[in-house]
Amino acid sequence: MIAFDAAHKAVHFPEDRRFRIWLLPSILAGVGAFAVLLIAAAWIQWAFVGLPEISEAKVNPAGPHGFPLWVRLCHFLNFAFIMLLIRSGLSILMDHPRLYFNDHCTPGSEWLRLTPIKVPRDRIWTAKDDARYISPLVSTPGYRHTVGVARVWHFINVHGFILTGAVFIALLFTTGQWRRLVPDSFSIVPEAWATWVHYATFHLPPEPNGFYAYNALQKLSYFAVIFGLGPLAILTGIAMSPAVVNRFPWYARLFGGRQSARSIHFLNMVCFVGFIVVHVALVAVTGFARNMNHIVLGTDDLRSHGMIIGLFAIGAVALSWVAAHYLSWFAPRRLQHALKLVTYPMQLLTLNRLSPQGCYTAADISPHFWPNGKMPKRNDWKRLAEGGFRDYRLKVGGLVETPVELTLADLAKLGAQDQITMHHCIQGWSGIAQWSGVPMKAIIDLVRPKPEARTVVLYSFGEALYGGAYYDTQSIENVLKPQCLLATHMNGQPLPEVYGAPLRLRVENQLGYKMVKWIERIEFVESEKGVGEGEGGKNEDDEYFDLLPNI
Ligand SMILES: Nc1nc2c(c(=O)[nH]1)N[C@H]1C(S)=C(S)[C@@H](COP(=O)(O)O)O[C@H]1N2
Ligand SMILES: [Mo]
């Protein structure tokens, strides 16, 4: 259970819970003008030309008609999965409540801001300071900075969403049901417009019985949702993975960049919500009982059975949000482990095999780089900082043949490597920087881990969010991947204090929280299980983050 003590309350339920939406005026004006244009054109056509005729929806006598059980089941499961994806997605979004079309995330360059706060320039403002509260009524788990558990829900449900979608599309094409959904001629566009003119001017067009065929606008929107929004949500989701972006930056560029992919992922959700609202409203006004029989029972009659069972099913989905809320606060560790059971082996087989590469150039370096984490308060670190870290000694020990203590000068002699990469924080922001330092491989060659050592633990001088020393772990295999550095320099300068001086980890195929800043010592151990709470890092212990975050 998450103890809702003073420390947790200060983070999750802060005094300042204001919510504000700010949208770039030009986007607001553009979208508004487009909507007005669509509606105005419909009214003008109605006023001057009259309502367009709508030809009877073509009913193919050979079928397919009705809704087989698999369609009805997929429809229900999809609804259940999508609602939890939206709810958990909102919790994730509020952890960095800004959306951009550029990868630098410079404050002020966002097109959508879901916070009343302008980033102060006169003091350090970390990404964690910037996280906002969201009500658990609309999100799972809601509150503030619950991104770890929200990701568990997001990723558990996305498996269900993708599986349902794949089964649905496979059956669609093997049973002939696709004929109901896939337009077979471009004449559907003018037909859909004619239907729109009816709706927009508050006329209900002659509705075909949906049991046998859809009207043109209906068919087109179902088609767009199933073959457009669904796949795009998955593809833009993948474009946010550090393992993918730092291996194949072109993939993120397909969507205009990593942050643009994140924005599209969000806009995609907005379209889903818009579709659900309109879809449900039209189901209700065009013969609720009959429509519900179609999709719930697969019958075409006017009895109320489908409606009653359907409303119970919707109630059950709403109850699942209550259950998810309860599990989030009372059994977060079990949730974390449930997700790990699926994703850990899967990532080892897929995303974690990608070797990161320095794919960016000096021209790509971000002018602003969000800082994160708490600056060390320990006196020994402060004294070292005052002396320019001349007295710093990195201690490397544990299960190794030769434990060592290294000064920054010793480290420099071990070999230097440079890379320009994109940093991905779990909260949602990114930034590109140049990092220089010693490859972890050089350290491993020097200290020679014993055969039983499988894991590297990096301890920080800094404290974690709820107190206790910050630490994280990596498998030895992972730190032997290219681009894994103990960085001493950032953008050609000695590592600034706020970015982790004197030494921080860079591991470019994973999320930011794995990259321990202000490193005090390194220890080789058999497994992460014996360190801290045994989850593999301070955030993994305290915030239910993943052990291996390739996405
Ligand atoms: N010691 C320590 N290291 C840390 C953190 C922290 O809180 N303490 N935060 C991590 C997180 S969540 C991120 S995103 C990166 C941020 O690095 P930056 O400040 O250089 O942007 O540092 C990581 N390393
Ligand atoms: Mo982060």
PDB file of C-alpha atoms in Angstrom, residues 337-482:
ATOM      1  CA  HIS A 337       5.231  -7.220 -10.765  1.00  0.00           C
ATOM      2  CA  ALA A 338       2.283  -8.222 -12.957  1.00  0.00           C
ATOM      3  CA  LEU A 339       3.484  -5.898 -15.709  1.00  0.00           C
ATOM      4  CA  LYS A 340       7.074  -7.020 -15.298  1.00  0.00           C
ATOM      5  CA  LEU A 341       6.042 -10.632 -15.825  1.00  0.00           C
ATOM      6  CA  VAL A 342       4.957  -9.734 -19.356  1.00  0.00           C
ATOM      7  CA  THR A 343       7.174  -6.858 -20.419  1.00  0.00           C
ATOM      8  CA  TYR A 344      10.539  -7.792 -18.959  1.00  0.00           C
ATOM      9  CA  PRO A 345      11.032 -10.954 -21.050  1.00  0.00           C
ATOM     10  CA  MET A 346       9.395  -9.298 -24.040  1.00  0.00           C
ATOM     11  CA  GLN A 347      11.733  -6.294 -23.943  1.00  0.00           C
ATOM     12  CA  LEU A 348      14.779  -8.531 -23.584  1.00  0.00           C
ATOM     13  CA  LEU A 349      13.701 -10.204 -26.826  1.00  0.00           C
ATOM     14  CA  THR A 350      12.845  -7.020 -28.717  1.00  0.00           C
ATOM     15  CA  LEU A 351      13.571  -3.382 -27.799  1.00  0.00           C
ATOM     16  CA  ASN A 352      16.499  -4.143 -25.514  1.00  0.00           C
ATOM     17  CA  ARG A 353      18.373  -5.752 -28.395  1.00  0.00           C
ATOM     18  CA  LEU A 354      18.660  -2.431 -30.200  1.00  0.00           C
ATOM     19  CA  SER A 355      22.078  -0.900 -29.683  1.00  0.00           C
ATOM     20  CA  PRO A 356      21.845   2.861 -29.246  1.00  0.00           C
ATOM     21  CA  GLN A 357      23.917   5.089 -31.494  1.00  0.00           C
ATOM     22  CA  GLY A 358      24.844   8.753 -31.301  1.00  0.00           C
ATOM     23  CA  CYS A 359      22.495   9.793 -34.071  1.00  0.00           C
ATOM     24  CA  TYR A 360      22.468  13.554 -33.641  1.00  0.00           C
ATOM     25  CA  THR A 361      24.774  16.429 -34.570  1.00  0.00           C
ATOM     26  CA  ALA A 362      25.953  19.532 -32.754  1.00  0.00           C
ATOM     27  CA  ALA A 363      23.244  21.510 -34.547  1.00  0.00           C
ATOM     28  CA  ASP A 364      20.610  19.334 -32.828  1.00  0.00           C
ATOM     29  CA  ILE A 365      21.699  20.156 -29.253  1.00  0.00           C
ATOM     30  CA  SER A 366      18.837  21.517 -27.153  1.00  0.00           C
ATOM     31  CA  PRO A 367      19.113  25.119 -25.975  1.00  0.00           C
ATOM     32  CA  HIS A 368      17.275  24.167 -22.778  1.00  0.00           C
ATOM     33  CA  PHE A 369      17.579  20.831 -20.986  1.00  0.00           C
ATOM     34  CA  TRP A 370      15.059  20.170 -18.227  1.00  0.00           C
ATOM     35  CA  PRO A 371      16.820  19.199 -15.019  1.00  0.00           C
ATOM     36  CA  ASN A 372      15.385  16.577 -12.698  1.00  0.00           C
ATOM     37  CA  GLY A 373      16.009  15.196  -9.235  1.00  0.00           C
ATOM     38  CA  LYS A 374      17.075  16.697  -5.918  1.00  0.00           C
ATOM     39  CA  MET A 375      20.492  18.326  -5.639  1.00  0.00           C
ATOM     40  CA  PRO A 376      22.656  16.530  -3.062  1.00  0.00           C
ATOM     41  CA  LYS A 377      22.484  18.079   0.393  1.00  0.00           C
ATOM     42  CA  ARG A 378      25.317  16.030   1.885  1.00  0.00           C
ATOM     43  CA  ASN A 379      28.219  18.037   3.256  1.00  0.00           C
ATOM     44  CA  ASP A 380      30.841  15.739   1.751  1.00  0.00           C
ATOM     45  CA  TRP A 381      29.466  16.416  -1.736  1.00  0.00           C
ATOM     46  CA  LYS A 382      29.280  20.162  -1.042  1.00  0.00           C
ATOM     47  CA  ARG A 383      32.918  20.197   0.092  1.00  0.00           C
ATOM     48  CA  LEU A 384      33.944  18.267  -3.014  1.00  0.00           C
ATOM     49  CA  ALA A 385      32.019  20.731  -5.181  1.00  0.00           C
ATOM     50  CA  GLU A 386      33.710  23.689  -3.510  1.00  0.00           C
ATOM     51  CA  GLY A 387      37.091  22.153  -4.357  1.00  0.00           C
ATOM     52  CA  GLY A 388      36.114  21.633  -7.982  1.00  0.00           C
ATOM     53  CA  PHE A 389      35.914  17.852  -7.334  1.00  0.00           C
ATOM     54  CA  ARG A 390      39.712  17.577  -7.178  1.00  0.00           C
ATOM     55  CA  ASP A 391      39.358  15.390  -4.077  1.00  0.00           C
ATOM     56  CA  TYR A 392      36.631  13.239  -5.604  1.00  0.00           C
ATOM     57  CA  ARG A 393      37.313   9.501  -5.662  1.00  0.00           C
ATOM     58  CA  LEU A 394      34.951   7.163  -7.458  1.00  0.00           C
ATOM     59  CA  LYS A 395      34.912   3.921  -5.499  1.00  0.00           C
ATOM     60  CA  VAL A 396      34.291   0.811  -7.573  1.00  0.00           C
ATOM     61  CA  GLY A 397      33.955  -2.411  -5.611  1.00  0.00           C
ATOM     62  CA  GLY A 398      31.814  -5.386  -4.724  1.00  0.00           C
ATOM     63  CA  LEU A 399      32.187  -8.651  -6.621  1.00  0.00           C
ATOM     64  CA  VAL A 400      35.282  -7.640  -8.589  1.00  0.00           C
ATOM     65  CA  GLU A 401      38.860  -8.879  -8.886  1.00  0.00           C
ATOM     66  CA  THR A 402      40.382  -5.408  -8.402  1.00  0.00           C
ATOM     67  CA  PRO A 403      38.432  -2.796  -6.466  1.00  0.00           C
ATOM     68  CA  VAL A 404      39.622   0.716  -7.347  1.00  0.00           C
ATOM     69  CA  GLU A 405      39.343   4.342  -6.324  1.00  0.00           C
ATOM     70  CA  LEU A 406      39.584   6.751  -9.233  1.00  0.00           C
ATOM     71  CA  THR A 407      40.017  10.494  -9.463  1.00  0.00           C
ATOM     72  CA  LEU A 408      38.522  12.422 -12.361  1.00  0.00           C
ATOM     73  CA  ALA A 409      42.011  12.519 -13.869  1.00  0.00           C
ATOM     74  CA  ASP A 410      42.297   8.721 -13.573  1.00  0.00           C
ATOM     75  CA  LEU A 411      38.924   8.372 -15.250  1.00  0.00           C
ATOM     76  CA  ALA A 412      40.001  10.622 -18.109  1.00  0.00           C
ATOM     77  CA  LYS A 413      43.030   8.395 -18.673  1.00  0.00           C
ATOM     78  CA  LEU A 414      40.834   5.313 -19.026  1.00  0.00           C
ATOM     79  CA  GLY A 415      39.503   6.511 -22.351  1.00  0.00           C
ATOM     80  CA  ALA A 416      37.143   9.143 -23.603  1.00  0.00           C
ATOM     81  CA  GLN A 417      34.049   8.888 -25.708  1.00  0.00           C
ATOM     82  CA  ASP A 418      31.668  11.493 -27.102  1.00  0.00           C
ATOM     83  CA  GLN A 419      28.060  11.147 -28.143  1.00  0.00           C
ATOM     84  CA  ILE A 420      25.084  13.314 -29.034  1.00  0.00           C
ATOM     85  CA  THR A 421      21.879  11.574 -28.036  1.00  0.00           C
ATOM     86  CA  MET A 422      18.290  12.209 -27.097  1.00  0.00           C
ATOM     87  CA  HIS A 423      17.368  11.965 -23.437  1.00  0.00           C
ATOM     88  CA  HIS A 424      13.874  10.651 -22.634  1.00  0.00           C
ATOM     89  CA  CYS A 425      12.401  11.290 -19.220  1.00  0.00           C
ATOM     90  CA  ILE A 426       9.615   8.996 -18.031  1.00  0.00           C
ATOM     91  CA  GLN A 427       7.584  12.144 -17.411  1.00  0.00           C
ATOM     92  CA  GLY A 428       7.416  12.863 -21.131  1.00  0.00           C
ATOM     93  CA  TRP A 429      10.003  15.527 -21.963  1.00  0.00           C
ATOM     94  CA  SER A 430      13.100  15.022 -24.078  1.00  0.00           C
ATOM     95  CA  GLY A 431      16.283  16.911 -24.855  1.00  0.00           C
ATOM     96  CA  ILE A 432      19.369  16.452 -26.985  1.00  0.00           C
ATOM     97  CA  ALA A 433      22.835  16.915 -25.524  1.00  0.00           C
ATOM     98  CA  GLN A 434      26.419  15.960 -26.070  1.00  0.00           C
ATOM     99  CA  TRP A 435      27.889  13.751 -23.381  1.00  0.00           C
ATOM    100  CA  SER A 436      31.567  12.876 -22.917  1.00  0.00           C
ATOM    101  CA  GLY A 437      33.218  10.547 -20.470  1.00  0.00           C
ATOM    102  CA  VAL A 438      34.487   7.047 -19.867  1.00  0.00           C
ATOM    103  CA  PRO A 439      32.713   4.075 -21.413  1.00  0.00           C
ATOM    104  CA  MET A 440      31.452   1.702 -18.719  1.00  0.00           C
ATOM    105  CA  LYS A 441      33.268  -1.008 -20.634  1.00  0.00           C
ATOM    106  CA  ALA A 442      36.609   0.555 -19.649  1.00  0.00           C
ATOM    107  CA  ILE A 443      35.634   0.362 -15.965  1.00  0.00           C
ATOM    108  CA  ILE A 444      34.611  -3.265 -16.354  1.00  0.00           C
ATOM    109  CA  ASP A 445      37.875  -4.146 -18.081  1.00  0.00           C
ATOM    110  CA  LEU A 446      39.721  -2.460 -15.224  1.00  0.00           C
ATOM    111  CA  VAL A 447      37.983  -3.996 -12.217  1.00  0.00           C
ATOM    112  CA  ARG A 448      37.106  -7.387 -13.790  1.00  0.00           C
ATOM    113  CA  PRO A 449      33.785  -8.449 -12.242  1.00  0.00           C
ATOM    114  CA  LYS A 450      33.707 -11.975 -10.812  1.00  0.00           C
ATOM    115  CA  PRO A 451      31.666 -14.551 -12.745  1.00  0.00           C
ATOM    116  CA  GLU A 452      28.781 -14.399 -10.266  1.00  0.00           C
ATOM    117  CA  ALA A 453      28.412 -10.612 -10.677  1.00  0.00           C
ATOM    118  CA  ARG A 454      25.504  -9.836 -12.989  1.00  0.00           C
ATOM    119  CA  THR A 455      24.397  -6.387 -11.872  1.00  0.00           C
ATOM    120  CA  VAL A 456      25.991  -2.953 -11.463  1.00  0.00           C
ATOM    121  CA  VAL A 457      24.659  -0.704  -8.703  1.00  0.00           C
ATOM    122  CA  LEU A 458      25.281   3.050  -8.934  1.00  0.00           C
ATOM    123  CA  TYR A 459      24.832   4.997  -5.699  1.00  0.00           C
ATOM    124  CA  SER A 460      24.290   8.747  -5.671  1.00  0.00           C
ATOM    125  CA  PHE A 461      25.239  11.495  -3.244  1.00  0.00           C
ATOM    126  CA  GLY A 462      21.717  12.799  -3.840  1.00  0.00           C
ATOM    127  CA  GLU A 463      18.506  11.941  -2.059  1.00  0.00           C
ATOM    128  CA  ALA A 464      15.426  10.494  -3.715  1.00  0.00           C
ATOM    129  CA  LEU A 465      11.981  12.069  -3.727  1.00  0.00           C
ATOM    130  CA  TYR A 466      10.845  10.482  -0.459  1.00  0.00           C
ATOM    131  CA  GLY A 467      14.295  10.460   1.159  1.00  0.00           C
ATOM    132  CA  GLY A 468      16.988   7.777   1.210  1.00  0.00           C
ATOM    133  CA  ALA A 469      19.943   7.675  -1.170  1.00  0.00           C
ATOM    134  CA  TYR A 470      19.137   7.597  -4.876  1.00  0.00           C
ATOM    135  CA  TYR A 471      20.496   4.531  -6.606  1.00  0.00           C
ATOM    136  CA  ASP A 472      19.828   2.498  -9.683  1.00  0.00           C
ATOM    137  CA  THR A 473      21.058  -0.718 -11.280  1.00  0.00           C
ATOM    138  CA  GLN A 474      21.952  -2.020 -14.707  1.00  0.00           C
ATOM    139  CA  SER A 475      22.723  -5.513 -15.897  1.00  0.00           C
ATOM    140  CA  ILE A 476      26.373  -5.859 -16.889  1.00  0.00           C
ATOM    141  CA  GLU A 477      25.146  -6.836 -20.340  1.00  0.00           C
ATOM    142  CA  ASN A 478      23.391  -3.492 -20.697  1.00  0.00           C
ATOM    143  CA  VAL A 479      26.316  -1.350 -19.668  1.00  0.00           C
ATOM    144  CA  LEU A 480      28.460  -3.151 -22.233  1.00  0.00           C
ATOM    145  CA  LYS A 481      26.199  -1.812 -24.974  1.00  0.00           C
ATOM    146  CA  PRO A 482      27.605   1.089 -27.003  1.00  0.00           C
TER     147      PRO A 482
END
